[in-house]
XYZ file of C-alpha atoms in Angstrom:
687
model
C 235.302 199.565 135.046
C 238.401 197.325 136.011
C 236.996 194.303 135.157
C 236.265 195.695 131.501
C 239.595 197.157 131.123
C 241.185 193.968 132.462
C 239.332 191.861 129.574
C 240.273 194.973 127.396
C 243.840 193.949 127.853
C 243.647 189.891 127.023
C 246.176 188.434 124.367
C 246.317 185.106 123.233
C 249.473 183.699 121.836
C 249.374 180.351 120.096
C 250.851 178.471 117.278
C 254.453 176.533 116.555
C 256.966 176.405 119.562
C 260.455 176.536 118.731
C 263.615 175.938 120.925
C 266.889 177.500 119.117
C 269.885 175.682 120.393
C 272.844 178.085 120.309
C 276.335 176.645 120.154
C 278.921 179.419 122.022
C 282.358 179.295 120.872
C 284.938 180.934 123.028
C 288.173 182.478 121.983
C 290.833 179.898 120.959
C 293.611 178.812 119.018
C 292.522 178.680 115.391
C 292.185 175.229 114.003
C 293.473 176.349 110.518
C 296.897 174.863 109.753
C 297.238 173.121 113.029
C 298.024 169.477 113.117
C 294.778 166.930 114.235
C 297.122 165.480 116.929
C 296.996 168.778 118.625
C 293.385 170.222 118.034
C 292.384 168.445 120.939
C 294.675 170.872 123.224
C 292.242 173.627 122.010
C 291.154 175.814 124.866
C 287.877 176.497 123.321
C 284.883 175.252 125.520
C 281.879 175.075 123.304
C 278.405 175.467 125.048
C 274.683 174.322 123.712
C 272.297 176.528 125.258
C 268.544 176.429 124.563
C 266.378 179.549 124.088
C 262.648 179.635 123.349
C 261.711 180.549 119.875
C 258.378 180.944 117.815
C 255.189 181.544 120.144
C 257.186 180.811 123.200
C 259.784 183.523 122.359
C 256.779 186.044 121.368
C 254.763 185.468 124.584
C 257.974 185.783 126.944
C 258.554 189.385 125.209
C 254.835 190.273 125.472
C 255.040 189.693 129.500
C 258.356 191.956 129.342
C 257.016 194.419 127.560
C 253.691 195.109 129.275
C 255.897 195.066 132.656
C 257.413 197.981 131.479
C 256.840 201.358 133.634
C 253.992 203.127 132.111
C 252.458 199.894 130.777
C 249.226 198.697 132.073
C 248.996 194.633 132.965
C 248.069 192.360 130.419
C 246.435 188.889 130.680
C 248.523 186.592 128.405
C 247.604 183.026 127.743
C 249.500 180.671 125.747
C 250.754 177.028 125.330
C 253.590 176.169 127.945
C 256.738 174.765 126.491
C 257.328 171.196 127.427
C 259.967 170.977 129.977
C 261.604 168.169 127.962
C 262.037 170.641 124.813
C 264.358 172.764 126.974
C 266.828 169.720 127.949
C 266.500 167.265 125.075
C 267.728 168.773 121.437
C 266.551 165.344 119.867
C 262.990 165.884 121.073
C 260.704 166.318 118.167
C 257.803 167.880 119.764
C 259.000 171.349 118.866
C 260.954 173.150 115.731
C 264.413 172.796 116.645
C 267.417 175.403 115.118
C 270.919 175.211 115.697
C 273.439 177.801 115.239
C 277.015 179.009 116.034
C 277.694 182.113 117.991
C 280.810 183.861 118.420
C 282.252 187.650 119.667
C 282.827 189.528 117.047
C 283.502 193.680 116.769
C 280.581 195.617 117.077
C 280.984 197.477 113.764
C 283.786 197.227 111.502
C 287.056 198.269 112.847
C 285.481 198.526 116.535
C 287.581 197.196 119.404
C 284.111 196.344 121.204
C 283.102 192.624 121.266
C 279.836 191.481 120.893
C 277.617 188.158 120.873
C 276.304 187.202 117.212
C 275.269 184.625 114.999
C 278.493 183.253 113.123
C 276.844 180.546 111.043
C 273.093 179.064 110.904
C 273.645 175.170 111.160
C 270.354 174.144 110.326
C 266.776 173.404 111.713
C 264.756 170.298 112.773
C 260.818 170.124 112.093
C 258.173 169.136 114.088
C 257.115 165.372 113.947
C 255.074 164.769 116.345
C 251.250 165.926 116.604
C 250.391 169.118 118.186
C 248.854 169.357 121.379
C 245.056 170.554 121.625
C 244.572 174.705 121.855
C 244.883 176.306 125.129
C 241.427 178.650 126.019
C 241.130 181.838 127.881
C 239.280 181.985 130.803
C 235.877 183.572 130.267
C 236.746 187.277 131.171
C 235.264 188.905 128.022
C 236.699 189.792 124.469
C 240.077 189.135 123.831
C 242.040 192.353 122.391
C 244.529 190.472 120.511
C 244.971 187.129 119.071
C 248.549 186.142 117.947
C 249.172 182.944 116.148
C 252.783 181.693 114.886
C 252.602 179.615 111.895
C 255.980 178.201 110.620
C 254.442 175.808 108.176
C 254.542 173.104 110.838
C 251.675 170.365 111.318
C 249.914 173.270 113.732
C 248.582 174.644 110.605
C 247.199 171.714 109.291
C 245.527 170.702 112.509
C 242.103 171.995 113.472
C 241.993 170.444 116.917
C 244.907 172.616 117.792
C 242.994 176.040 117.063
C 239.714 175.654 116.450
C 238.322 177.133 119.705
C 240.479 179.843 119.467
C 240.030 180.983 115.687
C 236.060 180.560 116.359
C 236.130 182.892 119.690
C 238.023 185.234 117.427
C 239.136 188.677 118.815
C 239.747 192.441 118.158
C 242.545 192.112 116.357
C 244.191 188.797 114.913
C 248.043 188.950 113.923
C 249.244 186.250 112.079
C 252.943 185.498 111.322
C 253.584 182.986 108.457
C 256.801 181.632 107.336
C 256.593 179.934 103.478
C 253.562 179.038 101.819
C 251.804 182.279 102.396
C 248.211 182.152 102.344
C 248.086 178.445 102.316
C 246.801 175.956 104.857
C 243.844 174.867 106.645
C 244.693 177.424 109.474
C 244.824 180.178 106.887
C 241.246 179.276 105.130
C 239.579 179.338 108.559
C 240.883 182.755 109.572
C 240.065 184.285 106.146
C 236.838 182.668 106.004
C 235.713 184.134 109.575
C 237.802 187.034 110.368
C 239.339 188.337 107.251
C 238.371 191.912 108.506
C 240.365 191.711 111.677
C 243.487 189.697 110.230
C 246.816 191.071 109.722
C 249.452 189.073 108.157
C 253.072 189.753 108.991
C 255.564 188.028 106.714
C 259.537 188.949 105.501
C 259.934 190.021 101.901
C 262.494 186.883 101.392
C 259.011 184.462 101.890
C 257.531 186.879 98.887
C 260.439 186.201 96.913
C 261.048 182.882 97.197
C 257.244 182.311 96.085
C 257.906 184.153 92.804
C 257.222 187.656 93.528
C 259.048 190.083 91.171
C 260.655 191.935 94.078
C 264.137 192.655 92.545
C 267.283 193.615 94.552
C 267.002 196.927 96.518
C 267.433 199.572 94.066
C 265.548 202.773 95.549
C 262.886 202.831 98.240
C 260.312 203.901 95.615
C 260.857 200.832 93.291
C 261.095 198.262 96.408
C 258.072 199.992 98.105
C 255.757 199.692 94.682
C 257.060 196.190 93.838
C 256.125 194.862 97.310
C 252.722 196.354 97.309
C 252.349 195.123 93.798
C 253.463 191.633 94.817
C 250.908 191.591 97.818
C 248.133 192.993 95.863
C 248.388 190.633 92.855
C 248.182 187.291 94.995
C 243.927 187.174 96.082
C 244.613 184.915 98.561
C 246.823 186.850 100.632
C 245.143 190.424 100.007
C 241.981 189.381 101.426
C 243.412 190.119 104.564
C 242.844 193.519 105.916
C 246.597 194.292 106.000
C 249.834 192.386 105.115
C 252.793 193.944 106.585
C 255.823 192.879 104.823
C 259.202 193.388 106.973
C 262.267 194.373 104.753
C 265.368 193.245 107.259
C 265.781 196.028 109.947
C 265.443 198.858 107.109
C 261.603 199.479 106.720
C 258.470 197.576 105.860
C 255.578 197.987 103.438
C 251.915 198.150 105.095
C 249.447 197.285 102.299
C 245.877 197.782 103.590
C 242.791 196.888 101.813
C 240.737 199.413 103.305
C 243.139 202.279 103.441
C 246.163 203.836 101.733
C 249.513 201.783 101.690
C 252.380 202.938 103.177
C 256.427 202.396 103.161
C 258.306 202.768 106.334
C 261.801 203.523 105.370
C 265.169 204.446 106.546
C 266.161 207.208 103.880
C 269.883 206.613 104.488
C 269.641 202.658 104.306
C 267.835 200.450 101.756
C 267.448 196.722 102.648
C 270.486 195.230 103.969
C 272.466 198.488 103.924
C 272.699 198.883 107.819
C 273.941 195.252 108.643
C 276.829 195.554 105.948
C 279.010 197.133 108.068
C 278.404 195.083 110.761
C 279.744 191.415 111.346
C 277.541 188.639 112.197
C 274.178 186.990 110.910
C 270.795 188.628 111.948
C 268.728 186.743 114.311
C 265.322 187.584 115.881
C 264.471 190.804 113.851
C 261.119 189.743 112.528
C 260.339 188.824 116.140
C 260.761 192.186 117.568
C 258.530 193.583 115.119
C 255.797 191.421 115.281
C 255.929 191.471 119.468
C 255.614 195.391 118.974
C 252.421 195.114 116.514
C 250.525 192.590 119.064
C 251.367 195.056 122.073
C 250.102 197.871 120.003
C 246.831 195.747 119.113
C 246.404 194.696 122.616
C 246.926 198.161 124.471
C 244.989 200.231 121.962
C 242.464 197.918 120.284
C 240.162 200.638 119.079
C 242.939 202.354 117.197
C 246.279 200.763 116.598
C 249.151 202.551 115.050
C 250.608 199.957 112.665
C 253.377 201.954 111.391
C 254.240 203.422 114.611
C 254.127 199.713 116.142
C 256.309 198.575 113.285
C 258.986 201.221 113.674
C 259.318 200.598 117.359
C 260.026 196.406 116.385
C 262.592 198.077 113.873
C 264.420 200.081 116.350
C 264.190 197.089 118.833
C 265.625 194.862 116.269
C 268.259 197.031 115.507
C 269.402 197.766 119.140
C 269.322 193.933 119.819
C 271.677 193.371 116.688
C 274.003 196.420 117.489
C 274.281 195.267 121.204
C 274.240 191.764 120.379
C 272.898 189.010 122.617
C 273.147 188.518 126.251
C 275.641 186.093 127.600
C 276.962 184.605 130.907
C 279.589 182.301 131.908
C 278.144 179.353 133.660
C 279.574 175.733 134.038
C 282.997 177.004 132.347
C 281.293 177.879 129.167
C 279.257 181.001 127.635
C 275.419 180.577 127.999
C 273.859 183.132 124.839
C 270.188 184.487 125.911
C 267.792 186.613 123.631
C 267.904 190.322 124.994
C 264.398 190.157 126.112
C 264.610 193.454 128.413
C 266.536 195.465 126.198
C 264.000 194.716 123.396
C 261.035 195.210 125.716
C 262.407 198.421 126.549
C 262.650 199.689 123.284
C 259.326 198.337 122.067
C 257.769 200.189 125.128
C 259.318 203.521 124.116
C 261.191 203.348 127.850
C 264.931 203.363 125.832
C 265.286 206.405 123.790
C 267.444 205.736 120.487
C 267.488 207.483 117.230
C 264.510 207.248 115.083
C 265.710 207.525 111.329
C 262.140 205.893 109.829
C 259.888 207.658 107.742
C 256.583 206.846 106.720
C 255.428 207.558 103.125
C 251.978 206.908 101.188
C 252.872 204.590 98.222
C 251.998 205.725 94.656
C 251.725 203.937 91.942
C 253.134 206.493 89.001
C 256.780 204.801 87.549
C 258.214 208.205 88.099
C 256.814 208.907 91.982
C 259.573 210.173 94.339
C 259.370 209.778 98.039
C 260.425 213.612 98.161
C 256.978 214.407 96.628
C 255.081 212.662 99.349
C 257.259 212.889 102.185
C 258.957 216.365 102.210
C 256.554 219.398 102.866
C 258.675 221.962 101.326
C 260.014 222.275 97.556
C 263.540 221.032 95.992
C 264.617 224.530 96.127
C 263.957 224.948 100.135
C 265.404 221.401 100.450
C 268.792 222.329 98.460
C 269.137 225.410 100.491
C 268.953 223.619 103.979
C 270.983 220.717 102.689
C 273.834 223.290 101.656
C 273.591 225.214 105.034
C 273.021 222.435 107.499
C 274.044 219.105 105.536
C 271.771 216.270 104.215
C 270.294 215.460 107.381
C 268.859 218.829 107.884
C 266.342 217.806 104.935
C 267.412 214.680 104.205
C 264.974 212.669 107.124
C 262.227 212.599 104.462
C 264.609 212.262 101.396
C 266.112 208.807 100.355
C 270.059 209.607 100.001
C 272.194 206.906 98.494
C 276.034 207.209 99.120
C 279.048 205.170 98.212
C 282.085 206.589 99.712
C 282.021 210.319 99.311
C 279.596 209.890 96.282
C 276.027 210.918 97.078
C 272.701 211.410 95.379
C 269.053 212.001 95.705
C 267.788 211.151 92.405
C 265.974 208.027 92.004
C 266.966 207.124 88.586
C 270.896 207.869 89.194
C 270.321 205.743 92.612
C 268.933 203.104 90.854
C 271.462 203.066 88.136
C 274.345 203.089 90.583
C 272.621 200.530 93.118
C 272.332 198.179 89.787
C 275.883 198.652 88.971
C 277.045 197.755 92.663
C 275.069 194.805 92.435
C 276.611 193.765 89.217
C 280.284 194.557 90.381
C 279.712 192.541 93.537
C 278.660 189.782 91.579
C 281.754 189.896 89.611
C 284.027 190.130 92.711
C 282.196 187.019 94.229
C 283.270 184.689 91.299
C 286.223 182.661 92.007
C 287.258 182.125 88.508
C 287.202 185.338 86.370
C 288.607 184.769 82.737
C 287.383 187.907 80.881
C 286.510 191.484 82.174
C 283.279 193.072 83.433
C 282.193 195.422 80.738
C 280.121 198.496 81.997
C 279.405 202.042 80.825
C 278.783 205.136 82.341
C 277.385 208.176 80.721
C 277.315 212.012 81.387
C 277.443 215.582 80.564
C 281.218 216.940 80.713
C 282.359 217.553 84.539
C 279.240 215.608 85.973
C 281.663 213.149 87.956
C 281.499 209.857 85.954
C 284.728 208.434 87.222
C 284.449 210.044 90.337
C 281.036 208.125 91.229
C 282.828 204.722 89.925
C 285.830 205.186 91.857
C 283.573 205.701 94.818
C 281.477 202.504 94.316
C 284.694 200.428 93.525
C 286.505 201.993 97.014
C 283.163 200.945 98.857
C 283.279 197.305 97.802
C 287.525 197.137 98.197
C 288.997 195.377 100.820
C 289.261 191.578 102.034
C 290.550 189.818 98.647
C 289.904 192.681 96.657
C 292.470 195.499 95.888
C 292.292 197.605 92.659
C 294.447 199.213 90.480
C 293.187 202.660 88.634
C 293.762 203.111 85.206
C 292.989 205.772 82.574
C 292.952 205.732 79.107
C 291.803 208.836 76.982
C 291.104 207.284 73.458
C 290.832 210.782 71.933
C 294.259 211.208 72.424
C 295.241 208.056 70.940
C 297.016 208.176 67.553
C 296.321 204.869 66.424
C 294.690 201.444 67.048
C 298.393 200.350 67.775
C 298.137 202.275 71.047
C 295.576 200.171 72.468
C 297.504 197.246 72.985
C 300.272 199.195 75.048
C 297.171 200.169 77.298
C 296.059 196.670 77.719
C 299.636 195.314 78.202
C 299.344 197.731 81.323
C 296.074 196.189 82.377
C 297.724 192.655 82.162
C 300.638 193.769 84.271
C 298.244 194.248 87.264
C 297.768 190.458 87.632
C 301.738 190.369 88.578
C 300.582 193.112 91.237
C 297.480 191.025 92.524
C 295.270 193.815 91.703
C 292.141 193.892 89.952
C 292.393 196.593 87.371
C 289.953 199.314 87.256
C 290.412 200.821 83.586
C 288.554 203.538 82.422
C 288.137 204.268 78.790
C 287.479 207.680 78.702
C 285.476 209.203 75.155
C 285.443 205.714 74.031
C 282.840 206.882 71.822
C 285.250 209.444 70.087
C 285.932 209.032 66.725
C 288.852 206.778 65.259
C 290.892 208.214 62.120
C 287.970 210.189 61.428
C 285.389 207.171 61.857
C 282.476 207.889 64.146
C 282.456 205.295 67.015
C 285.418 203.621 65.386
C 287.083 202.505 68.727
C 284.025 200.285 69.497
C 285.226 197.422 66.975
C 289.045 197.096 68.817
C 287.631 196.332 71.944
C 285.188 193.399 70.854
C 287.974 190.743 71.571
C 289.385 192.103 74.755
C 285.832 192.255 76.360
C 284.257 189.444 75.042
C 287.412 186.742 75.014
C 289.517 188.653 77.575
C 292.633 188.720 75.291
C 294.276 191.072 72.807
C 296.748 190.999 69.801
C 299.793 192.482 70.000
C 302.736 192.034 67.126
C 300.393 189.129 65.866
C 300.502 187.390 69.083
C 297.411 186.585 71.201
C 297.776 187.671 74.431
C 295.279 187.441 77.600
C 294.645 190.521 78.942
C 293.238 188.807 82.071
C 290.098 189.810 84.359
C 289.364 193.524 84.878
C 286.683 195.777 85.268
C 286.327 198.065 82.154
C 284.403 201.401 82.625
C 283.702 202.627 79.371
C 283.107 206.626 79.785
C 281.092 208.477 77.108
C 282.394 211.570 75.783
C 280.108 212.881 73.020
C 277.110 211.144 74.548
C 275.596 212.394 77.740
C 273.031 209.060 78.324
C 273.003 205.562 76.971
C 269.687 206.447 74.921
C 271.774 209.038 73.148
C 274.516 206.768 72.481
C 272.630 203.466 71.358
C 270.750 205.479 69.133
C 273.401 207.095 67.099
C 274.900 203.693 67.235
C 272.095 201.978 65.488
C 272.642 204.522 62.937
C 276.293 203.280 62.013
C 276.241 199.386 61.622
C 279.808 199.528 60.480
C 280.630 200.378 63.930
C 279.568 196.959 65.011
C 277.407 199.121 68.198
C 275.003 195.848 68.362
C 278.309 193.500 69.384
C 279.319 196.124 71.729
C 276.284 196.688 73.624
C 275.787 192.902 73.743
C 279.180 192.611 75.868
C 278.171 195.220 78.403
C 276.518 194.011 81.561
C 275.430 197.196 82.966
C 275.593 201.181 82.763
C 274.375 204.196 84.554
C 273.787 207.995 83.649
C 275.162 210.308 86.102
C 273.649 213.754 86.475
C 275.593 216.818 87.001
C 275.295 220.297 88.327
C 273.055 221.479 85.392
C 269.460 220.943 84.909
C 268.467 217.875 82.315
C 265.642 219.386 80.748
C 262.596 221.472 81.941
C 261.366 218.033 84.060
C 264.642 217.750 86.037
C 263.560 218.933 89.331
C 266.487 217.765 91.627
C 269.450 219.690 90.020
C 269.256 222.063 92.941
C 269.701 219.496 95.543
C 272.568 218.034 93.559
C 274.199 221.427 93.451
C 274.038 221.929 97.226
C 275.351 218.574 97.772
C 278.298 219.207 95.772
C 279.028 222.716 96.925
C 279.490 221.461 100.521
C 281.691 218.773 99.305
C 283.781 221.151 97.742
C 283.917 223.776 99.991
C 284.578 221.098 102.864
C 287.843 220.295 100.915
C 288.600 223.564 99.932
C 288.230 225.398 102.762
C 286.790 223.419 106.169
C 286.980 226.064 108.154
C 284.133 228.197 107.064
C 282.212 225.362 108.885
C 280.905 225.356 112.297
C 280.107 221.841 112.967
C 277.863 221.234 110.075
C 276.724 224.494 109.522
C 278.062 225.954 106.643
C 278.783 230.109 106.992
C 278.256 231.506 103.776
C 276.949 235.012 102.759
C 272.832 234.083 101.377
C 273.705 235.958 98.143
C 276.481 233.834 97.266
C 274.937 230.716 98.045
C 271.888 231.437 96.181
C 274.293 232.303 93.189
C 275.810 228.822 93.370
C 272.281 227.152 93.575
C 270.480 229.479 91.148
C 273.227 230.206 88.347
C 271.458 228.915 84.909
C 274.552 226.386 84.127
C 278.014 225.621 84.965
C 279.946 225.685 81.647
C 282.184 222.600 82.646
C 279.712 220.953 84.905
C 281.109 220.047 88.311
C 284.394 221.251 87.286
C 283.275 224.498 87.010
C 281.615 224.627 90.607
C 285.082 223.593 92.118
C 286.695 226.094 90.111
C 284.748 229.022 91.275
C 285.482 227.831 94.807
C 289.095 227.343 94.503
C 289.282 230.576 92.553
C 287.765 232.396 95.793
C 290.206 233.909 98.426
C 289.034 231.647 101.557
C 292.391 231.185 103.104
C 292.286 231.949 106.431
C 288.657 233.187 106.563
C 285.738 231.716 108.745
C 282.854 232.669 106.536
C 282.440 232.913 102.556
C 282.014 236.364 101.962
C 281.327 238.415 98.768
C 284.715 239.719 98.807
C 286.064 236.404 98.505
C 284.591 235.853 95.045
C 287.137 236.030 91.857
C 287.175 238.832 89.411
C 284.428 238.916 86.879
C 286.557 238.113 84.062
C 287.827 234.943 85.950
C 284.299 233.950 87.012
C 283.148 234.214 83.319
C 285.009 231.367 82.581
C 283.004 229.043 84.069
C 279.694 230.957 84.811
C 277.633 233.347 83.077
C 279.299 236.268 85.420
C 276.507 238.824 85.218
C 273.831 236.323 85.990
C 275.825 235.008 89.058
C 276.565 238.323 90.426
C 272.839 239.692 89.733
C 271.527 236.775 91.802
C 274.114 237.897 94.618
C 272.816 241.321 94.325
C 269.349 240.537 94.682
C 269.736 238.936 97.980
C 270.848 241.947 99.397
C 267.953 244.332 98.395
């Protein structure tokens, strides 16, 4: 029995070996602005330190994982790292990478410092023939075979792997980097063991090979695009499953015998979690690979690939958040991969908050993760969010936040993230000649300006400071008022700020002409210039935000604009670089199922700003009838402004609970809602 168990827990690690050379820089006098003759007096003591990478690192981590408490021993075999590789950075028998490491703040604004990669210098490929394969002793069938295929000579040299491929294993895990689904090794594996093969790759490799996977806009869209990219490539899809890693934020598992799933963090899409942390991520994919191989080795009969990938992502976050291990030896820092810490998280012996959720991927364009991830309905989730906060129901629901703005609607989230990507690209442009032109639509009181201001707030800082300007075109007396407004935009350059300009109700009439203002903006939008008293003046770089007043959606504006050729709508639309439709607290038709969630999040935000004392921690103390009325009243006459007004008119000063007695008088309430319907809902909740 013991012999069978020992044989069952065998794993072979093969493939490309890498040595990652870390250049550690200690704190020293910065070189910028210092004369060259004094640079030699710098107290910096950089050190060059080798770390095992590739299959060698995977082997080390597996040893550490199976050495954790509660884990049975595992017999591992793998090619040894040549001693010369650890002492000679020029030896070409292994892949060599070089990177610079510094101590940086753990998170933006923190005082605690951790070691992270500061800059990747480059890498050198293998230029020597690979060695012959390493074989297991004859001790029974292997549970798992892992192969590292980094596009080096190993994949094209059968003498290095023919024996181990022929012997096979219950599970074969292959990590490929570059040229996915290609090579002699891949052909041998898929022809002999496709039903037991799991391919692990990064989403970046799919993108580099032409897969139409866009920048992350919503988890639904990303999951669908990744799954379709895998299925559209038969040379890849032939594997039993393909696991595509999305940084430290999630993964997509495409299984050709079962349903495909997405593993996601509801609060962070691809790249979001790392955004407020200095440094460059390193080794995240290795953490997931090790967790997957360990699961296949430990539970070969029924491995849980989603759980294993999740543990790998948690380990990657722990590794990045805590930084790499470092010791001072020989008067210099020696940086090491945090093997023990990663092993504890992968094995489950170090608990950490688990934000990751798993959901089946559906192909319908209107698919929402809420439908497959949350057991209750939208109204139930809205009540939970209002009473306990977004995380109470939001563990299963993707929630987007930009500053104080948040949303759960897929279309709204995709629109705002798309706009953020466009603004980020504009801000990164060194020479800006003309404005970036955007449009935002929504019903009155939906919070159009608020959403864009919060987006800008998230992107401000560093070299970018915004000056906010607002002009309501419906209040302009004539076109002569526009140059004066543009002169104020121009003045911002003197203050060395970037003007964020809201042109409210840009779709209003001008001197009786419908959409008459459009023609006046064509030159400032395209040429970055305007005419004042016969003189052409540059208005300079800016972000122009055209906020609709008479049209609630881009579709409504565009359809009407095309009916008025004299308004120059085609020219105006051609100058726009992006738009978003903002949804308010009122339902946008019978198919709008998320309005109650929008109301719940808005209600918490409004009450917390007006009467924070009615909260106990995250819990909102409110009469059930009042909560139901806020969530279920047919409509708010003036959108979010009406909800804000009802709260502001309520007698909440000095109270610890939002009681019925705090509500305003009926005739005041009727300014913003159907007062009778509102109070009927309150009363029904108490019968």
